[in-house]
mmCIF file of C-alpha atoms and ligand atoms in Angstrom:
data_model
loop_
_atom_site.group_PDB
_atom_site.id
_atom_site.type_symbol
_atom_site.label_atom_id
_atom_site.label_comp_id
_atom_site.label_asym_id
_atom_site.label_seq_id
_atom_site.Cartn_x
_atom_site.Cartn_y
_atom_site.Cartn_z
ATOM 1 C CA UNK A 1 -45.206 67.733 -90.134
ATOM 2 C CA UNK A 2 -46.065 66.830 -86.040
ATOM 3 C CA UNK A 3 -44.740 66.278 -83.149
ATOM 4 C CA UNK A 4 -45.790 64.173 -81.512
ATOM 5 C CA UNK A 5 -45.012 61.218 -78.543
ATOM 6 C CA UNK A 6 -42.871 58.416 -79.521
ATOM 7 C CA UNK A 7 -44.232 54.986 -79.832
ATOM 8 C CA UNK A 8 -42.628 51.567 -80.258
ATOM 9 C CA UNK A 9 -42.930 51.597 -83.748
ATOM 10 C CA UNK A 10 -40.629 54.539 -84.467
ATOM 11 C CA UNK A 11 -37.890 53.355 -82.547
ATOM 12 C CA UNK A 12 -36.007 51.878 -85.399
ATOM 13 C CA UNK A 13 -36.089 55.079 -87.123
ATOM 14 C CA UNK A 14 -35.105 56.637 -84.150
ATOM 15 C CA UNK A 15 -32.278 54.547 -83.363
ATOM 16 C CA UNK A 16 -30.893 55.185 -86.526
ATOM 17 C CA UNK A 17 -30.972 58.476 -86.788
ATOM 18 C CA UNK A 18 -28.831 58.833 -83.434
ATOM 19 C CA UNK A 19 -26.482 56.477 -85.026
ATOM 20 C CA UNK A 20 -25.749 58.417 -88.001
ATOM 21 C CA UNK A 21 -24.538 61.229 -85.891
ATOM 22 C CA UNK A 22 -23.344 59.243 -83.059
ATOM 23 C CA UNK A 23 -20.894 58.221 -85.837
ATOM 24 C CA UNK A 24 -19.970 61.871 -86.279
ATOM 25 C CA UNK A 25 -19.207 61.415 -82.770
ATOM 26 C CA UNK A 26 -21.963 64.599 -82.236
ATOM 27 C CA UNK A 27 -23.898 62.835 -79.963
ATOM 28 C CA UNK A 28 -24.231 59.279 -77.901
ATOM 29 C CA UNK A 29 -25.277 56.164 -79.597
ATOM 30 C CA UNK A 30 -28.500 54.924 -78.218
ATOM 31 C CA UNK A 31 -28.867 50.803 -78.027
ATOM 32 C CA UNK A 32 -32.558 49.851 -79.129
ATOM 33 C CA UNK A 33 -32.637 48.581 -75.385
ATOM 34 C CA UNK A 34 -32.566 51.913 -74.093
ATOM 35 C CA UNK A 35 -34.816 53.681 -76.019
ATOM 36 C CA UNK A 36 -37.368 51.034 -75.576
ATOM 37 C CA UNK A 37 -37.095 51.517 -71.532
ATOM 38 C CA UNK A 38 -36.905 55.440 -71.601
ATOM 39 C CA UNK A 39 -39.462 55.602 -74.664
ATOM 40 C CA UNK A 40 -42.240 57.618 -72.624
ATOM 41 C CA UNK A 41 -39.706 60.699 -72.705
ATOM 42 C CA UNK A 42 -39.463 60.686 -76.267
ATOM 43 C CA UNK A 43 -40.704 63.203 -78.902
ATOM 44 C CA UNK A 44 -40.370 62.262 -82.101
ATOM 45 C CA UNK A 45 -41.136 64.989 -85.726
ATOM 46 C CA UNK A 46 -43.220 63.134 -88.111
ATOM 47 C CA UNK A 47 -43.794 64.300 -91.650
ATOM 48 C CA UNK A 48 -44.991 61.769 -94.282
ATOM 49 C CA UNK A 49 -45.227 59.130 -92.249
ATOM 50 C CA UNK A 50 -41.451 59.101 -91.804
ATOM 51 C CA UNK A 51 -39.363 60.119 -88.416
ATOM 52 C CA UNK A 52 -37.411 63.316 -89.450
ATOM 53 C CA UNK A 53 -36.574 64.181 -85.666
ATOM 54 C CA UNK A 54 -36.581 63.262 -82.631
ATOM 55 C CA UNK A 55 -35.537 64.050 -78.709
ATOM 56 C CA UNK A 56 -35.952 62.875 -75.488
ATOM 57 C CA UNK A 57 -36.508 64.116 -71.640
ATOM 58 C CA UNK A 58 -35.076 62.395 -68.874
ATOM 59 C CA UNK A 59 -35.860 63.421 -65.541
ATOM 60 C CA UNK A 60 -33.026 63.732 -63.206
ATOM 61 C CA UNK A 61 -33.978 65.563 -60.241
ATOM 62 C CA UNK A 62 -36.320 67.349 -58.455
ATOM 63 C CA UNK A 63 -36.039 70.160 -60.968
ATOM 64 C CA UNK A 64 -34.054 69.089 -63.448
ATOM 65 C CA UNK A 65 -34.304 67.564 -66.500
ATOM 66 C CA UNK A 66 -32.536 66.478 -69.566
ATOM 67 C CA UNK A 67 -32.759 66.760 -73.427
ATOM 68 C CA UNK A 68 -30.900 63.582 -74.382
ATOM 69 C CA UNK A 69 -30.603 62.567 -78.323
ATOM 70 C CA UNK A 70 -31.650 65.634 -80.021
ATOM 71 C CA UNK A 71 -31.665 64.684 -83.694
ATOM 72 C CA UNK A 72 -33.227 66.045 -86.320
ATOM 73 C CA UNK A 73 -32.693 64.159 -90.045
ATOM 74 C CA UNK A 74 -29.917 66.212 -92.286
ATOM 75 C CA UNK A 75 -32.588 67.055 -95.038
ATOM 76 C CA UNK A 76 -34.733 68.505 -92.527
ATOM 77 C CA UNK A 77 -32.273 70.796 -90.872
ATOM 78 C CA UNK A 78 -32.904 74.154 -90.953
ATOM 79 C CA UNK A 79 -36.714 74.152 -90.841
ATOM 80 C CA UNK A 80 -37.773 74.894 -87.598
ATOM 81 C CA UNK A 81 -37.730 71.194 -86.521
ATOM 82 C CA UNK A 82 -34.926 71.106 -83.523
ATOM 83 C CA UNK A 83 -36.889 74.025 -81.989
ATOM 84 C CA UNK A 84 -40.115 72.358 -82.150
ATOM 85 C CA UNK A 85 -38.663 69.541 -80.700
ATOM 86 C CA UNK A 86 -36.932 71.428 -77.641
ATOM 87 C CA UNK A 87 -40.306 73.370 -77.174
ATOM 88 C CA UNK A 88 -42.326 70.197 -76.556
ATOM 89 C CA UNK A 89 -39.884 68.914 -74.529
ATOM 90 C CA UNK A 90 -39.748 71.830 -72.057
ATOM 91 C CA UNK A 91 -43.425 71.824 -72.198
ATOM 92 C CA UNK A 92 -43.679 68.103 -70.945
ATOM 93 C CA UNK A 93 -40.437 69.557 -67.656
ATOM 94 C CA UNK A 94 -43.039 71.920 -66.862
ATOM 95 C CA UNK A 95 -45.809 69.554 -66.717
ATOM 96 C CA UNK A 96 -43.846 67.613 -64.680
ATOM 97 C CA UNK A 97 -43.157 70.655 -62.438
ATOM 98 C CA UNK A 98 -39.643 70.857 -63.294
ATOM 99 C CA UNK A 99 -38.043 74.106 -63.453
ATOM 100 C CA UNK A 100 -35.204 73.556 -65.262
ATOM 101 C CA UNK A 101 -34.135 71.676 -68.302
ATOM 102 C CA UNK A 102 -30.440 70.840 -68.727
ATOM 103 C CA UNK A 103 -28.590 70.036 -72.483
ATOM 104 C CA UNK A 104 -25.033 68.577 -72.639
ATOM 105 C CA UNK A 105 -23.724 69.547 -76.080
ATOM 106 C CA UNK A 106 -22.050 70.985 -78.951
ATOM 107 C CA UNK A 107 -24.889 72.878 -80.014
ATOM 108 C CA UNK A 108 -23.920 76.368 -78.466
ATOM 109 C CA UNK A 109 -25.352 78.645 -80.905
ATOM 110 C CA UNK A 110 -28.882 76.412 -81.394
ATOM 111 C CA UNK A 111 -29.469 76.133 -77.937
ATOM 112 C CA UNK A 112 -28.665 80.492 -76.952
ATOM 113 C CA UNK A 113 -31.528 81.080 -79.754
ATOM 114 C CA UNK A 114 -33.988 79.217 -77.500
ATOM 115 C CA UNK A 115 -32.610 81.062 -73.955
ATOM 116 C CA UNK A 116 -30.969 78.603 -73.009
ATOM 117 C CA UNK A 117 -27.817 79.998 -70.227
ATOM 118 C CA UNK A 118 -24.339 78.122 -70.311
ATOM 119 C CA UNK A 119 -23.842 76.931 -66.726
ATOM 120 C CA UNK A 120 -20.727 75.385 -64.905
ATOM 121 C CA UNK A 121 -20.947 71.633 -64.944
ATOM 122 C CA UNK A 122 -19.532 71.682 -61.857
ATOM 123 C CA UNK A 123 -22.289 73.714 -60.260
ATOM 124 C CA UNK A 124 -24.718 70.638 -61.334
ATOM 125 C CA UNK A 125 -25.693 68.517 -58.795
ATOM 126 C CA UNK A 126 -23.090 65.171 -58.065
ATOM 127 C CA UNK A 127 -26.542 63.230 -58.062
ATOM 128 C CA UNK A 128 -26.789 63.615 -61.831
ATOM 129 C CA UNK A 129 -23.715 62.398 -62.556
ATOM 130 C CA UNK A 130 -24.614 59.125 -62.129
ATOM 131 C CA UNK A 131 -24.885 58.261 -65.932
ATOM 132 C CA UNK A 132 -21.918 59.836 -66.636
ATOM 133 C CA UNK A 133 -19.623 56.977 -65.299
ATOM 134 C CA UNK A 134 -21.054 54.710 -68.099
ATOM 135 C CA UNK A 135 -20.021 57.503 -70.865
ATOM 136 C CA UNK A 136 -16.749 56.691 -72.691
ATOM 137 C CA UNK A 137 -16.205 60.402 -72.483
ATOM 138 C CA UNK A 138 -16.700 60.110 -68.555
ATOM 139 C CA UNK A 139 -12.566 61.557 -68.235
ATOM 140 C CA UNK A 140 -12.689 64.242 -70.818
ATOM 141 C CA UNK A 141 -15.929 65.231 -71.089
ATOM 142 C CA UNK A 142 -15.562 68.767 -73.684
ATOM 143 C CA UNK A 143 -19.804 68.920 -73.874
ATOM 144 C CA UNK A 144 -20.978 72.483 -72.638
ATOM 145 C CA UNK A 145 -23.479 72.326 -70.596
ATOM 146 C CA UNK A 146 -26.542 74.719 -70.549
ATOM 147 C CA UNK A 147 -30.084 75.040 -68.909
ATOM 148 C CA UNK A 148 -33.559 76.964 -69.728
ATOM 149 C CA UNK A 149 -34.926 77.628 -66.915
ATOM 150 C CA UNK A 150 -38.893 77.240 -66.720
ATOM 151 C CA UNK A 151 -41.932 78.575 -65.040
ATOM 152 C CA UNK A 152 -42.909 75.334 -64.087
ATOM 153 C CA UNK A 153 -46.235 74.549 -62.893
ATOM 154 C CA UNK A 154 -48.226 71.714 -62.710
ATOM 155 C CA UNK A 155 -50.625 70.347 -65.579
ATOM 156 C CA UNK A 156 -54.240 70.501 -63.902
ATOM 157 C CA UNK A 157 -56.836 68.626 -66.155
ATOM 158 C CA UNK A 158 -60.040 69.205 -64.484
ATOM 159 C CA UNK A 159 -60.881 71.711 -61.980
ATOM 160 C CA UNK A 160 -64.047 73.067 -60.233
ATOM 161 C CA UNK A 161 -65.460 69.519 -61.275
ATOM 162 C CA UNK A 162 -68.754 68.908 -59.569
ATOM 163 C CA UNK A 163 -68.369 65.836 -56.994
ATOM 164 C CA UNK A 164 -69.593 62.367 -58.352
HETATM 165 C C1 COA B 1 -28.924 70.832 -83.572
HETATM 166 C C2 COA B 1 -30.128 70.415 -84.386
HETATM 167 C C3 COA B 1 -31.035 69.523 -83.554
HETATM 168 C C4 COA B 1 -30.905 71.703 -84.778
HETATM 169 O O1 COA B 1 -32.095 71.325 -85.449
HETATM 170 P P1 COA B 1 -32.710 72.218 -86.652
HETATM 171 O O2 COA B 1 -34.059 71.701 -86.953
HETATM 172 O O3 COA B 1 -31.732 72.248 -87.767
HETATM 173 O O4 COA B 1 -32.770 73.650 -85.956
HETATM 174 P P2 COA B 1 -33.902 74.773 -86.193
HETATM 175 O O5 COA B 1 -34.148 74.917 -87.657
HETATM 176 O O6 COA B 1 -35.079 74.470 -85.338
HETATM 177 O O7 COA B 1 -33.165 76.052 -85.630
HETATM 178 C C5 COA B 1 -33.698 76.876 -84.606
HETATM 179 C C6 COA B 1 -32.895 78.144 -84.555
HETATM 180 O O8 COA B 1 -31.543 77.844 -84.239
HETATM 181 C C7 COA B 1 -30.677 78.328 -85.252
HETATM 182 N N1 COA B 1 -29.593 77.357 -85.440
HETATM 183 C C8 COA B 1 -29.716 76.029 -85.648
HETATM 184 N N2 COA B 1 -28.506 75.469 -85.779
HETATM 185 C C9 COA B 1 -27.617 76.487 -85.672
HETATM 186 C C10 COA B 1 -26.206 76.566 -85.727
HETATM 187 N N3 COA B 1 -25.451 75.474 -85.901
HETATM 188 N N4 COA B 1 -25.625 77.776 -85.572
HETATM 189 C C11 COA B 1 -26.367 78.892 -85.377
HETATM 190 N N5 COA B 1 -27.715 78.881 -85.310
HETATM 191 C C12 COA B 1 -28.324 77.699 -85.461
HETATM 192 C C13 COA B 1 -31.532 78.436 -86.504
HETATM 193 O O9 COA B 1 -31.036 79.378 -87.402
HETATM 194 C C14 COA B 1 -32.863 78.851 -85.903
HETATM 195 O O10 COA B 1 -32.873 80.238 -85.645
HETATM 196 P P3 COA B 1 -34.174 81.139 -85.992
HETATM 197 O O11 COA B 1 -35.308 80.529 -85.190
HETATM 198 O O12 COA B 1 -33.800 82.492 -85.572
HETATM 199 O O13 COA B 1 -34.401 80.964 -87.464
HETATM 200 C C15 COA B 1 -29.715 69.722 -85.721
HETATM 201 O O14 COA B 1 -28.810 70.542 -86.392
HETATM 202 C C16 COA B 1 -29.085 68.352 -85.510
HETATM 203 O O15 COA B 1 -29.771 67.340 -85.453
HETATM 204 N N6 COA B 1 -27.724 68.314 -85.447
HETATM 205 C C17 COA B 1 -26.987 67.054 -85.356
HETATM 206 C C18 COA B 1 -27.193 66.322 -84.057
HETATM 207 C C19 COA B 1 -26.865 67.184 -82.855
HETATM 208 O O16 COA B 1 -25.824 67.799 -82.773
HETATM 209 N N7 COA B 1 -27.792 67.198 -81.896
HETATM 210 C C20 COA B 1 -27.683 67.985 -80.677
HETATM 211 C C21 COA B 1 -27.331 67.131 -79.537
HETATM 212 S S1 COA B 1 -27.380 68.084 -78.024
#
């Protein structure tokens, strides 16, 4: 099994993995549209050539950022996979210098076992809201929200690099 970045080609897979438990009305649905245009912030857990998870990071702020469509296939629960997932995708927030990475969901107990705090939605900024209004749970919105809060820094590929 990998994880690795999502390309075009898994986004069928990926799309209907979401829908399976969008259905279960765990999580959003995802149109293909969408996860074509936000595709560079997806992860996606490969094993066998087939997509058994996936997640995404969507930058919302200076420093904050968002796991969005956390999914990981029903036969693959349980194996690690969601925390791999999460991992990469907090790795990517720090590389982007963000220092901290928001969740909206159900997932309480999944989410405390990798630190992350429960936090007031009302203590996030208005500017993130923005999404929100196009949510059909935008009035009674019973996510919880929580955050991990990272040491970001920024990724530095080369240094001490003689001049050219
Ligand atoms: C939530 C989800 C992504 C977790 O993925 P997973 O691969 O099954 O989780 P992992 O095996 O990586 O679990 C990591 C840790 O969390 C714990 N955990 C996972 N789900 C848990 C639960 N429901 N209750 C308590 N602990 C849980 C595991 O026991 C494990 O602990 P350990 O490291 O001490 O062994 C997966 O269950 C899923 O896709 N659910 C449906 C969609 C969904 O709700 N997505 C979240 C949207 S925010």
């Amino acid at each position: 099994m990998e994880i690795r970045k999502a390309t075009a080609n898994d986004v069928a897979q990926i799309q209907q993995m979401i829908q399976h438990f969008a259905e279960q009305g765990l999580m959003l649905p995802r149109s293909e549209k969408s996860l074509y245009e936000n595709l560079q912030g997806f992860m996606v857990a490969v094993s066998q050539k087939r997509v058994v998870g996936t997640g995404g990071l969507h930058v919302l702020w200076k420093d904050l950022a968002e796991i969005r469509s956390l999914a990981v296939h029903p036969d693959s629960q349980g194996q690690g996979i969601g925390r791999l997932l999460v991992e990469a995708l907090v790795q990517e927030a720090k590389a982007l210098a963000i220092s901290q990475v928001l969740s909206l969901t159900y997932q309480i107990p999944f989410f405390n076992k990798l630190d992350f705090q429960i936090v007031q939605k009302e203590s996030l900024p208005h500017k993130i809201w923005k999404d929100c209004i196009h949510c059909k749970k935008f009035y009674k919105c019973d996510e919880t929200a929580m955050i991990y809060y990272t040491q970001s820094s920024s990724v530095v590929y080369a240094e001490n690099v003689a001049e050219c």
